[in-house]
CSV table of C-alpha atoms in Angstrom, one decimal:
chain,number,residue,atom,x,y,z
A,1,MET,CA,45.0,-116.1,25.7
A,2,SER,CA,43.7,-119.3,27.3
A,3,ASP,CA,40.1,-118.0,26.9
A,4,ASN,CA,40.5,-118.7,23.2
A,5,VAL,CA,41.3,-122.4,23.7
A,6,GLN,CA,38.6,-125.0,24.0
A,7,ILE,CA,39.3,-128.5,25.4
A,8,ARG,CA,37.3,-130.8,23.2
A,9,TYR,CA,38.5,-134.1,24.7
A,10,PHE,CA,40.8,-135.1,27.5
A,11,SER,CA,41.7,-138.4,29.0
A,12,GLY,CA,44.6,-139.0,31.4
A,13,TYR,CA,46.4,-137.6,34.4
A,14,ILE,CA,48.9,-134.8,34.6
A,15,ARG,CA,51.3,-135.9,37.3
A,16,ASN,CA,53.4,-132.8,37.7
A,17,PHE,CA,50.3,-130.6,38.1
A,18,ARG,CA,51.7,-128.7,41.2
A,19,ASN,CA,54.8,-127.3,39.4
A,20,LEU,CA,52.7,-126.5,36.3
A,21,CYS,CA,50.0,-124.7,38.4
A,22,GLU,CA,52.7,-122.6,40.1
A,23,GLU,CA,54.4,-121.7,36.7
A,24,LEU,CA,51.1,-121.0,34.9
A,25,GLY,CA,49.4,-119.1,37.8
A,26,ILE,CA,46.7,-121.7,38.4
A,27,ASN,CA,45.1,-122.5,41.8
A,28,ALA,CA,46.4,-126.0,42.6
A,29,ASP,CA,43.4,-126.6,44.9
A,30,LEU,CA,40.9,-126.5,42.1
A,31,GLY,CA,38.9,-129.7,41.5
A,32,ARG,CA,40.8,-132.1,39.4
A,33,GLU,CA,38.8,-131.7,36.2
A,34,GLU,CA,39.0,-127.9,36.2
A,35,ARG,CA,42.6,-128.0,37.3
A,36,GLU,CA,43.6,-130.2,34.3
A,37,ALA,CA,41.5,-128.1,31.9
A,38,GLN,CA,43.3,-125.0,33.1
A,39,ILE,CA,46.7,-126.6,32.7
A,40,LEU,CA,46.0,-127.6,29.2
A,41,LYS,CA,44.6,-124.2,28.2
A,42,LYS,CA,47.3,-122.1,29.8
A,43,ALA,CA,50.1,-124.5,28.7
A,44,TYR,CA,49.0,-124.2,25.1
A,45,SER,CA,48.7,-120.4,25.4
A,46,LYS,CA,52.2,-120.1,26.8
A,47,TRP,CA,54.1,-122.8,24.9
A,48,LYS,CA,51.8,-123.8,21.9
A,49,LEU,CA,52.5,-127.3,20.8
A,50,SER,CA,55.7,-127.5,22.7
A,51,MET,CA,53.4,-127.8,25.7
A,52,MET,CA,53.9,-131.6,25.6
A,53,ASP,CA,57.5,-131.1,26.6
A,54,HIS,CA,56.3,-129.7,30.0
A,55,LEU,CA,53.6,-132.3,30.8
A,56,TYR,CA,54.5,-135.4,32.8
A,57,GLY,CA,51.9,-138.2,33.1
A,58,MET,CA,49.5,-139.8,30.6
A,59,PHE,CA,47.3,-137.9,28.2
A,60,ALA,CA,45.3,-137.8,25.1
A,61,ALA,CA,43.6,-134.5,24.3
A,62,ALA,CA,41.9,-132.4,21.6
A,63,LEU,CA,42.3,-128.6,21.8
A,64,TYR,CA,40.6,-126.1,19.5
A,65,ASP,CA,42.3,-122.8,18.9
A,66,GLU,CA,39.6,-120.2,18.2
A,67,GLU,CA,42.1,-117.7,16.8
A,68,THR,CA,43.5,-119.9,14.2
A,69,GLY,CA,40.5,-122.2,13.7
A,70,LYS,CA,42.6,-125.2,14.1
A,71,LEU,CA,42.0,-128.4,16.1
A,72,TYR,CA,44.9,-130.3,17.6
A,73,CYS,CA,44.9,-133.9,18.8
A,74,ILE,CA,47.8,-134.8,21.1
A,75,ARG,CA,49.0,-138.0,22.6
A,76,ASP,CA,51.6,-138.6,25.3
A,77,GLN,CA,55.1,-139.6,24.4
A,78,VAL,CA,54.9,-143.3,25.0
A,79,GLY,CA,51.1,-143.7,24.3
A,80,GLN,CA,49.7,-144.6,27.7
A,81,LYS,CA,46.3,-143.2,26.6
A,82,GLN,CA,44.7,-144.2,23.2
A,83,MET,CA,43.7,-141.6,20.5
A,84,PHE,CA,42.1,-142.4,17.2
A,85,TYR,CA,40.9,-140.0,14.5
A,86,SER,CA,39.0,-140.0,11.2
A,87,VAL,CA,37.6,-137.5,8.7
A,88,ILE,CA,33.9,-138.3,8.2
A,89,GLY,CA,32.4,-136.1,5.5
A,90,ASN,CA,33.8,-132.7,6.3
A,91,GLU,CA,34.1,-133.4,10.1
A,92,PHE,CA,37.2,-134.3,12.0
A,93,VAL,CA,36.4,-136.8,14.7
A,94,CYS,CA,38.8,-138.0,17.4
A,95,SER,CA,38.4,-140.1,20.5
A,96,GLY,CA,40.4,-142.5,22.8
A,97,ASP,CA,37.6,-145.0,22.1
A,98,ILE,CA,37.6,-146.3,18.6
A,99,ASN,CA,34.1,-147.6,19.1
A,100,GLU,CA,32.8,-144.0,19.3
A,101,ILE,CA,34.3,-143.2,15.9
A,102,ALA,CA,32.9,-146.4,14.4
A,103,ALA,CA,29.5,-145.6,15.7
A,104,HIS,CA,29.6,-142.0,14.4
A,105,GLN,CA,26.7,-141.0,12.2
A,106,GLY,CA,27.9,-141.1,8.6
A,107,PHE,CA,30.8,-143.4,9.1
A,108,GLU,CA,30.7,-146.4,6.8
A,109,LYS,CA,32.4,-149.4,8.4
A,110,LYS,CA,34.8,-151.3,6.1
A,111,LEU,CA,37.3,-153.8,7.2
A,112,ASN,CA,41.0,-152.9,6.7
A,113,MET,CA,42.4,-156.1,5.2
A,114,ARG,CA,46.0,-154.8,5.5
A,115,MET,CA,45.6,-154.6,9.2
A,116,LEU,CA,44.2,-158.1,9.4
A,117,GLN,CA,47.3,-159.4,7.6
A,118,GLN,CA,49.6,-157.5,9.9
A,119,TYR,CA,47.7,-158.5,13.0
A,120,LEU,CA,48.0,-162.2,12.2
A,121,PHE,CA,51.7,-161.8,12.1
A,122,TYR,CA,52.1,-159.7,15.3
A,123,GLY,CA,49.1,-160.6,17.4
A,124,TYR,CA,48.1,-156.9,18.0
A,125,PRO,CA,47.1,-154.0,15.8
A,126,ILE,CA,50.5,-152.5,15.0
A,127,GLY,CA,51.3,-149.0,13.7
A,128,GLU,CA,49.1,-146.2,12.5
A,129,GLU,CA,46.4,-148.0,10.7
A,130,THR,CA,43.4,-149.7,12.4
A,131,PHE,CA,41.0,-152.4,11.6
A,132,TYR,CA,38.6,-149.8,10.1
A,133,GLU,CA,39.4,-148.3,6.8
A,134,GLY,CA,39.7,-144.5,7.2
A,135,VAL,CA,40.3,-144.6,11.0
A,136,PHE,CA,43.8,-144.0,12.1
A,137,LYS,CA,45.6,-144.3,15.4
A,138,LEU,CA,47.5,-141.2,16.5
A,139,ARG,CA,50.9,-142.7,17.3
A,140,PRO,CA,52.7,-141.9,20.6
A,141,GLY,CA,54.7,-138.7,20.6
A,142,HIS,CA,52.7,-137.3,17.7
A,143,TYR,CA,50.0,-134.6,17.3
A,144,ALA,CA,47.5,-134.2,14.5
A,145,GLU,CA,46.4,-130.8,13.2
A,146,TRP,CA,43.0,-130.3,11.5
A,147,ASP,CA,42.6,-127.0,9.6
A,148,GLY,CA,39.1,-127.7,8.4
A,149,SER,CA,40.2,-129.4,5.2
A,150,ASN,CA,43.3,-131.4,5.8
A,151,VAL,CA,45.0,-133.5,8.6
A,152,THR,CA,48.7,-133.1,9.2
A,153,VAL,CA,50.4,-135.5,11.6
A,154,THR,CA,53.7,-134.4,13.2
A,155,ARG,CA,56.1,-136.3,15.5
A,156,TYR,CA,57.2,-134.2,18.4
A,157,TRP,CA,59.1,-136.8,20.4
A,158,LYS,CA,60.9,-140.1,19.8
A,159,PRO,CA,62.8,-142.5,22.1
A,160,VAL,CA,66.5,-141.9,21.7
A,161,PHE,CA,69.0,-143.9,23.7
A,162,GLU,CA,72.4,-142.2,24.5
A,163,PRO,CA,74.3,-144.5,26.8
A,164,ASP,CA,76.5,-142.7,29.3
A,165,SER,CA,79.3,-144.8,30.9
A,166,SER,CA,80.5,-142.0,33.2
A,167,LYS,CA,78.5,-143.4,36.1
A,168,THR,CA,78.8,-146.7,37.9
A,169,PRO,CA,75.8,-149.1,38.2
A,170,ASP,CA,75.4,-148.1,41.8
A,171,GLU,CA,75.3,-144.4,40.8
A,172,TRP,CA,72.7,-145.1,38.1
A,173,ALA,CA,70.6,-147.1,40.7
A,174,GLN,CA,70.7,-144.1,43.0
A,175,GLU,CA,69.5,-141.8,40.2
A,176,LEU,CA,66.7,-144.2,39.5
A,177,GLU,CA,65.7,-144.2,43.1
A,178,LYS,CA,65.6,-140.4,43.2
A,179,THR,CA,63.6,-140.2,40.0
A,180,ILE,CA,61.0,-142.8,41.2
A,181,ASP,CA,60.7,-141.1,44.5
A,182,GLU,CA,60.0,-137.8,42.7
A,183,ILE,CA,57.4,-139.3,40.5
A,184,LEU,CA,55.6,-141.1,43.3
A,185,SER,CA,55.7,-138.1,45.6
A,186,GLU,CA,53.6,-136.2,43.1
A,187,GLU,CA,51.0,-138.9,43.2
A,188,LYS,CA,51.1,-139.1,47.0
A,189,GLU,CA,50.6,-135.3,47.4
A,190,ASP,CA,47.6,-135.1,45.1
A,191,THR,CA,44.7,-134.7,47.5
A,192,LYS,CA,42.2,-134.7,44.6
A,193,LEU,CA,42.8,-138.4,43.9
A,194,PRO,CA,40.6,-140.9,45.6
A,195,TYR,CA,41.8,-143.9,47.6
A,196,LYS,CA,44.4,-145.9,45.6
A,197,GLU,CA,45.4,-149.5,45.5
A,198,SER,CA,48.0,-151.4,43.4
A,199,PHE,CA,48.3,-154.4,41.2
A,200,LEU,CA,51.0,-156.9,42.2
A,201,SER,CA,52.4,-159.8,40.4
A,202,GLY,CA,55.4,-161.9,41.4
A,203,GLY,CA,57.8,-159.7,39.5
A,204,VAL,CA,60.1,-156.8,40.5
A,205,ASP,CA,58.3,-154.0,38.6
A,206,SER,CA,55.0,-154.1,40.5
A,207,SER,CA,56.7,-155.0,43.7
A,208,TYR,CA,58.9,-151.9,43.6
A,209,LEU,CA,56.0,-149.8,42.6
A,210,LEU,CA,54.0,-151.1,45.6
A,211,ALA,CA,56.9,-150.4,47.9
A,212,ALA,CA,57.4,-146.8,46.7
A,213,SER,CA,53.8,-145.8,46.4
A,214,ASP,CA,51.1,-144.8,48.9
A,215,ALA,CA,48.9,-147.8,48.0
A,216,GLN,CA,48.1,-149.8,51.2
A,217,PHE,CA,46.5,-152.8,49.4
A,218,ALA,CA,47.9,-155.0,46.7
A,219,ASN,CA,45.7,-157.0,44.3
A,220,THR,CA,46.7,-160.0,42.2
A,221,ILE,CA,45.2,-162.8,40.1
A,222,GLY,CA,45.5,-166.5,40.8
A,223,TYR,CA,44.9,-169.8,39.1
A,224,GLU,CA,44.5,-173.3,40.3
A,225,GLU,CA,47.2,-174.3,37.8
A,226,SER,CA,50.4,-174.0,39.8
A,227,GLY,CA,52.7,-173.3,36.8
A,228,PHE,CA,50.8,-170.1,36.1
A,229,ASP,CA,49.9,-168.9,39.5
A,230,GLU,CA,52.0,-166.0,40.9
A,231,SER,CA,49.8,-165.2,43.9
A,232,ALA,CA,52.1,-166.9,46.5
A,233,LEU,CA,55.1,-164.8,45.5
A,234,ALA,CA,52.9,-161.7,45.5
A,235,ARG,CA,51.6,-162.5,48.9
A,236,GLU,CA,55.1,-162.8,50.3
A,237,THR,CA,56.0,-159.4,48.9
A,238,ALA,CA,52.9,-157.7,50.3
A,239,ALA,CA,53.6,-159.3,53.7
A,240,TYR,CA,57.3,-158.1,53.6
A,241,LEU,CA,56.1,-154.6,52.8
A,242,GLY,CA,53.4,-154.6,55.4
A,243,LYS,CA,50.6,-154.1,52.8
A,244,GLY,CA,47.2,-155.6,52.6
A,245,PHE,CA,46.7,-158.3,50.0
A,246,ARG,CA,43.8,-159.7,47.9
A,247,VAL,CA,43.9,-162.4,45.3
A,248,ARG,CA,41.2,-163.0,42.7
A,249,MET,CA,41.1,-166.6,41.6
A,250,ILE,CA,40.1,-167.1,37.9
A,251,GLY,CA,38.9,-170.3,36.4
A,252,PRO,CA,38.3,-171.3,32.7
A,253,GLY,CA,34.5,-170.9,32.8
A,254,GLU,CA,34.7,-167.2,33.9
A,255,TYR,CA,37.6,-166.5,31.6
A,256,PHE,CA,35.9,-167.7,28.4
A,257,GLU,CA,32.7,-166.0,29.4
A,258,ARG,CA,34.5,-162.7,29.7
A,259,ILE,CA,36.3,-162.7,26.3
A,260,PRO,CA,33.4,-161.2,24.2
A,261,THR,CA,33.0,-158.3,26.7
A,262,VAL,CA,36.8,-157.6,26.6
A,263,ILE,CA,37.0,-157.7,22.8
A,264,ASP,CA,33.9,-155.5,22.4
A,265,LYS,CA,35.3,-152.8,24.8
A,266,MET,CA,38.8,-153.0,23.4
A,267,GLY,CA,37.5,-151.8,20.1
A,268,GLN,CA,39.9,-153.8,18.0
A,269,PRO,CA,41.1,-157.4,18.1
A,270,LEU,CA,43.9,-158.2,20.5
A,271,GLY,CA,45.7,-161.5,20.6
A,272,ASP,CA,47.0,-160.9,24.1
A,273,ALA,CA,45.2,-163.4,26.2
A,274,SER,CA,46.3,-161.6,29.4
A,275,ALA,CA,43.8,-158.8,28.6
A,276,VAL,CA,40.9,-161.0,29.7
A,277,ALA,CA,42.5,-161.8,33.1
A,278,PHE,CA,43.4,-158.2,33.5
A,279,SER,CA,39.8,-157.2,32.9
A,280,ILE,CA,38.6,-159.6,35.6
A,281,GLY,CA,41.3,-158.2,37.9
A,282,CYS,CA,40.2,-154.6,37.2
A,283,SER,CA,36.6,-155.4,38.0
A,284,ALA,CA,37.7,-156.9,41.3
A,285,VAL,CA,39.7,-153.9,42.2
A,286,GLY,CA,36.9,-151.6,41.2
A,287,GLU,CA,34.8,-153.0,44.0
A,288,HIS,CA,36.9,-151.1,46.6
A,289,ALA,CA,39.1,-148.5,44.7
A,290,LYS,CA,38.8,-146.3,41.7
A,291,VAL,CA,42.5,-145.6,41.1
A,292,VAL,CA,45.0,-148.4,40.9
A,293,TYR,CA,48.8,-148.4,40.2
A,294,SER,CA,50.3,-150.8,37.6
A,295,GLY,CA,54.0,-151.3,36.7
A,296,GLU,CA,54.0,-151.1,32.9
A,297,GLY,CA,57.0,-149.6,31.0
A,298,ILE,CA,60.0,-151.0,32.8
A,299,ASP,CA,60.6,-154.0,30.5
A,300,GLU,CA,60.6,-151.7,27.5
A,301,PHE,CA,62.7,-149.0,29.1
A,302,PHE,CA,65.3,-151.3,30.6
A,303,GLY,CA,65.3,-154.5,28.5
A,304,GLY,CA,63.2,-157.0,30.3
A,305,TYR,CA,62.5,-159.6,27.6
A,306,ASN,CA,64.6,-162.5,26.4
A,307,SER,CA,64.3,-161.1,22.9
A,308,HIS,CA,66.2,-158.0,24.1
A,309,LYS,CA,69.1,-160.2,25.3
A,310,ASN,CA,69.3,-162.7,22.5
A,311,PRO,CA,71.4,-161.4,19.5
A,312,LEU,CA,69.8,-160.9,16.1
A,313,LYS,CA,71.0,-163.0,13.3
A,314,GLU,CA,73.0,-161.1,10.8
A,315,GLY,CA,70.8,-159.1,8.4
A,316,TRP,CA,67.6,-159.6,10.4
A,317,VAL,CA,65.2,-156.9,11.3
A,318,TYR,CA,63.8,-156.8,14.8
A,319,LEU,CA,60.1,-157.1,14.4
A,320,THR,CA,59.1,-156.2,18.0
A,321,CYS,CA,59.2,-158.7,20.9
A,322,SER,CA,55.9,-160.3,19.8
A,323,HIS,CA,55.2,-162.0,16.5
A,324,ILE,CA,53.1,-165.1,16.4
A,325,MET,CA,53.0,-166.2,12.8
A,326,SER,CA,55.5,-166.1,10.0
A,327,GLU,CA,54.6,-164.6,6.6
A,328,GLU,CA,54.5,-168.2,5.2
A,329,VAL,CA,51.9,-169.2,7.8
A,330,VAL,CA,49.8,-166.1,7.2
A,331,ARG,CA,50.0,-166.6,3.4
A,332,SER,CA,48.7,-170.1,3.7
A,333,LEU,CA,46.0,-169.1,6.1
A,334,MET,CA,44.5,-166.1,4.4
A,335,LYS,CA,42.3,-166.5,1.4
A,336,ASP,CA,43.2,-163.0,0.1
A,337,PHE,CA,46.8,-162.6,1.1
A,338,ASP,CA,48.3,-159.4,-0.3
A,339,GLU,CA,51.9,-159.8,-1.4
A,340,ASN,CA,52.4,-156.1,-1.2
A,341,VAL,CA,51.7,-156.0,2.6
A,342,LYS,CA,55.0,-157.1,4.3
A,343,ALA,CA,55.3,-158.0,8.0
A,344,ALA,CA,58.3,-155.6,8.3
A,345,ASP,CA,56.4,-152.6,6.9
A,346,PRO,CA,55.4,-151.0,10.2
A,347,VAL,CA,58.9,-151.4,11.6
A,348,MET,CA,61.2,-150.4,8.7
A,349,PRO,CA,61.0,-146.6,9.0
A,350,LEU,CA,62.0,-146.9,12.7
A,351,TRP,CA,64.6,-149.6,12.0
A,352,ASN,CA,66.3,-147.4,9.4
A,353,GLU,CA,66.4,-144.5,11.9
A,354,VAL,CA,68.2,-146.6,14.6
A,355,GLN,CA,70.9,-148.0,12.5
A,356,GLY,CA,74.3,-147.2,14.0
A,357,GLN,CA,73.1,-147.6,17.6
A,358,ASP,CA,73.9,-150.6,19.7
A,359,GLU,CA,71.5,-153.5,19.3
A,360,LEU,CA,69.7,-153.2,22.6
A,361,SER,CA,68.9,-149.5,22.0
A,362,GLN,CA,67.6,-150.5,18.6
A,363,LYS,CA,65.3,-153.1,20.0
A,364,LEU,CA,64.0,-150.9,22.9
A,365,THR,CA,63.2,-148.1,20.5
A,366,ILE,CA,61.2,-150.5,18.3
A,367,ASP,CA,59.3,-152.0,21.3
A,368,ILE,CA,58.5,-148.6,22.9
A,369,SER,CA,57.3,-147.2,19.6
A,370,LEU,CA,55.2,-150.1,18.5
A,371,TRP,CA,54.7,-153.0,20.9
A,372,LEU,CA,54.3,-151.1,24.2
A,373,GLU,CA,51.6,-148.8,22.9
A,374,GLY,CA,50.0,-151.3,20.4
A,375,ASP,CA,49.6,-154.2,22.8
A,376,ILE,CA,50.3,-153.3,26.4
A,377,TYR,CA,48.7,-149.8,26.6
A,378,LEU,CA,45.8,-150.8,24.3
A,379,ASN,CA,45.0,-153.5,26.9
A,380,THR,CA,45.6,-151.5,30.1
A,381,ASP,CA,43.9,-148.3,28.9
A,382,ARG,CA,40.8,-149.7,27.3
A,383,THR,CA,40.3,-152.5,29.8
A,384,SER,CA,40.6,-150.4,33.0
A,385,THR,CA,38.5,-147.6,31.5
A,386,ALA,CA,35.7,-150.1,30.6
A,387,CYS,CA,35.8,-151.4,34.2
A,388,GLY,CA,35.3,-147.9,35.6
A,389,ILE,CA,38.8,-147.6,37.2
A,390,GLU,CA,41.6,-145.2,36.5
A,391,LEU,CA,44.9,-147.0,35.9
A,392,HIS,CA,48.1,-145.0,36.8
A,393,THR,CA,51.4,-146.2,35.4
A,394,PRO,CA,54.1,-144.1,37.1
A,395,PHE,CA,56.9,-146.2,35.7
A,396,SER,CA,56.0,-145.0,32.3
A,397,ASP,CA,56.7,-141.4,33.3
A,398,LEU,CA,58.9,-139.7,30.8
A,399,ARG,CA,61.4,-138.8,33.5
A,400,LEU,CA,62.1,-142.4,34.2
A,401,PHE,CA,62.7,-143.0,30.5
A,402,ASN,CA,65.0,-140.1,30.4
A,403,ALA,CA,67.1,-141.8,33.0
A,404,ALA,CA,66.8,-145.2,31.4
A,405,ARG,CA,67.9,-144.0,28.0
A,406,LYS,CA,71.3,-143.0,29.4
A,407,ILE,CA,72.1,-146.3,31.1
A,408,PRO,CA,74.6,-148.4,29.1
A,409,GLY,CA,73.3,-151.8,27.9
A,410,GLU,CA,75.9,-153.7,29.9
A,411,TYR,CA,74.4,-152.3,33.1
A,412,LYS,CA,70.9,-153.4,32.0
A,413,PHE,CA,72.1,-156.9,31.4
A,414,MET,CA,74.6,-157.7,34.1
A,415,ASN,CA,75.4,-160.6,36.4
A,416,ASP,CA,73.1,-162.8,34.4
A,417,GLN,CA,70.1,-160.5,35.2
A,418,ASN,CA,68.0,-158.4,32.9
A,419,LYS,CA,67.0,-154.9,34.1
A,420,TYR,CA,70.0,-155.1,36.5
A,421,VAL,CA,70.3,-151.4,37.4
A,422,PHE,CA,66.5,-151.2,38.0
A,423,ARG,CA,66.7,-154.3,40.2
A,424,LYS,CA,69.6,-152.7,42.1
A,425,ALA,CA,67.4,-149.6,42.7
A,426,ALA,CA,64.5,-151.8,43.8
A,427,SER,CA,66.7,-153.7,46.3
A,428,SER,CA,66.7,-150.5,48.4
A,429,ARG,CA,63.0,-151.2,49.3
A,430,LEU,CA,62.7,-155.0,48.6
A,431,SER,CA,64.4,-158.1,49.8
A,432,ASP,CA,67.1,-159.2,47.4
A,433,GLU,CA,65.1,-162.3,46.6
A,434,ALA,CA,62.2,-160.2,45.3
A,435,ALA,CA,64.4,-157.6,43.6
A,436,PHE,CA,66.5,-160.1,41.8
A,437,ARG,CA,63.9,-162.8,41.2
A,438,ARG,CA,63.8,-164.2,37.7
A,439,LYS,CA,61.3,-162.5,35.4
A,440,VAL,CA,57.8,-163.8,36.1
A,441,GLY,CA,55.5,-163.3,33.0
A,442,PHE,CA,51.8,-162.6,33.3
A,443,ALA,CA,51.0,-166.0,31.9
A,444,VAL,CA,47.4,-167.3,31.6
A,445,PRO,CA,46.5,-171.0,31.5
A,446,ILE,CA,44.5,-170.5,28.3
A,447,ARG,CA,47.1,-172.5,26.4
A,448,LYS,CA,45.8,-175.5,28.4
A,449,TRP,CA,42.1,-174.4,28.8
A,450,LEU,CA,41.7,-174.1,25.0
A,451,ALA,CA,42.2,-177.8,24.7
A,452,ASP,CA,39.4,-178.7,27.1
A,453,ALA,CA,36.3,-179.8,25.3
A,454,GLN,CA,34.2,-178.6,28.2
A,455,TYR,CA,35.1,-175.0,27.3
A,456,ASN,CA,36.3,-174.8,23.7
A,457,SER,CA,33.1,-175.6,21.8
A,458,THR,CA,32.2,-171.9,21.3
A,459,ILE,CA,35.8,-171.3,20.1
A,460,SER,CA,35.6,-174.1,17.6
A,461,GLU,CA,32.2,-172.9,16.3
A,462,LYS,CA,33.7,-169.4,15.7
A,463,LEU,CA,36.9,-170.7,14.2
A,464,PHE,CA,34.9,-172.6,11.5
A,465,GLY,CA,31.8,-170.4,11.2
A,466,GLU,CA,30.5,-168.2,8.5
A,467,ALA,CA,32.9,-165.3,9.1
A,468,SER,CA,35.9,-167.5,9.2
A,469,GLN,CA,35.0,-168.9,5.8
A,470,LYS,CA,35.2,-165.4,4.3
A,471,PHE,CA,38.8,-164.9,5.4
A,472,PHE,CA,40.6,-168.2,6.1
A,473,ASP,CA,41.5,-171.4,4.3
A,474,GLN,CA,39.4,-173.9,6.3
A,475,ALA,CA,41.8,-176.8,5.7
A,476,VAL,CA,44.8,-174.9,6.9
A,477,LEU,CA,42.9,-173.6,10.0
A,478,LYS,CA,41.5,-177.1,10.7
A,479,ASP,CA,45.1,-178.5,10.5
A,480,MET,CA,46.2,-175.9,13.0
A,481,TRP,CA,43.4,-176.6,15.4
A,482,THR,CA,43.9,-180.4,15.2
A,483,ARG,CA,47.6,-180.1,15.8
A,484,TYR,CA,47.0,-177.9,18.8
A,485,LEU,CA,44.4,-180.4,20.3
A,486,SER,CA,46.9,-183.2,19.6
A,487,GLY,CA,49.5,-181.6,21.9
A,488,GLU,CA,51.3,-178.9,19.9
A,489,GLU,CA,50.6,-176.4,22.6
A,490,PHE,CA,52.8,-173.6,21.1
A,491,LEU,CA,50.0,-173.0,18.6
A,492,TRP,CA,47.6,-171.7,21.2
A,493,ASN,CA,48.4,-168.0,20.6
A,494,ARG,CA,47.7,-168.4,16.9
A,495,ILE,CA,44.3,-170.0,17.7
A,496,TYR,CA,43.5,-167.3,20.2
A,497,ALA,CA,44.4,-164.4,17.9
A,498,ILE,CA,42.3,-165.8,15.1
A,499,TYR,CA,39.4,-166.4,17.5
A,500,ALA,CA,39.7,-162.8,18.9
A,501,PHE,CA,39.5,-161.4,15.4
A,502,LEU,CA,36.5,-163.5,14.4
A,503,LEU,CA,34.7,-162.6,17.6
A,504,TRP,CA,35.4,-158.9,17.1
A,505,TYR,CA,34.3,-159.1,13.4
A,506,ASP,CA,31.0,-160.7,14.3
A,507,LEU,CA,30.4,-158.1,17.1
A,508,LYS,CA,31.2,-155.1,14.9
A,509,PHE,CA,30.0,-156.2,11.4
């Protein structure tokens, strides 16, 4: 009975609510909060923990079953919403905001040095552990069961690619169009959602999303530095689609001033410099809309990165599309390097599972399971939430993955294009120039700004301050900083990741 189920926590959006309401006997015209609570309660009563197989959207939730006395924490299949948990004394605590757990009465904060070592390699908090000893991340496609004494974590879903060559690229493109229209129609028909807008870069993903959605305004970020500015391309796309357009220009002063707020609200260090620009963009959108679309998921579902296309050297393990320092560099940098903590540790269980599949499927499985949720969704979920807006990522919907997983790799990389079949689908609504435009990354000029003495004095102070001396060899760090300032620009991401950690450490400890 649903009356015996308590919803202790929920964050997210159940996109296929209308079908679920009809199947579960719920009034679809209820207010959104009550509607989603009823869906969770009745779905659990009918399907128990297989309920997640019936939910399309993004969700992190905690449900208490009064009959069994068990508490269940669940997280959506690809991890669009965050969920962390810890046992504090005899109490099981969970939240999508790790800051809430760290601030819980009775929790003793202790830095997890294993995560620091992994973070320096990858640039983001990878895997199940967090920067706090005793606090764990519930991984995507998993649920945790608390029986009052013990925590049991179970995987209920994993990304599996099964290429199907029975359809042509055009037929697959048509199926993608149909799937995307189905997903977006559910959002369009939801009268309980407030006015919506969309983020728009110069790339095909956000352009197609804007074209297929009900958003009437597009928002982008711009920079004075022409090599990093996508706003002109975004403006062209918005004009082509007949949509309104806004650009928020960002300069180095505002950017560096924003970093501490972003790291504080993020809850853990993140070496992804785009998070700060995204935060400024979210604040700008929040002035006129409370729900905004964003195009995350396509690169990981369809193979959008160069690392997906470039073949691995024989015997190598694919360590996600992002790794910023080698083990040798991390070993030289850390004062207390642990030889038992290997860079490949978070990847190896998944890597062993995908052996025998084609290389692209292997890589996409790794990136969906670790990089997408550990970097991209950590950024988008925590940043948008902190700015008071609700971010919807329709292209991360499981139904789109279920189509993508069947498309052969040779259709994803075709005619010298990545994500070819997706681009082919997008061309039904976009100009060919926009649909087949070369990938435009969400680059930030921080790689240049960091070298400007007008702005980097606070970074330098943190890099060589008291906290830094606890963890890092100062001579090695000084050499890295000097080389960067002397023109070795590729070192910027190492500098920024170290700075983000030190800033977080001083804020939290």
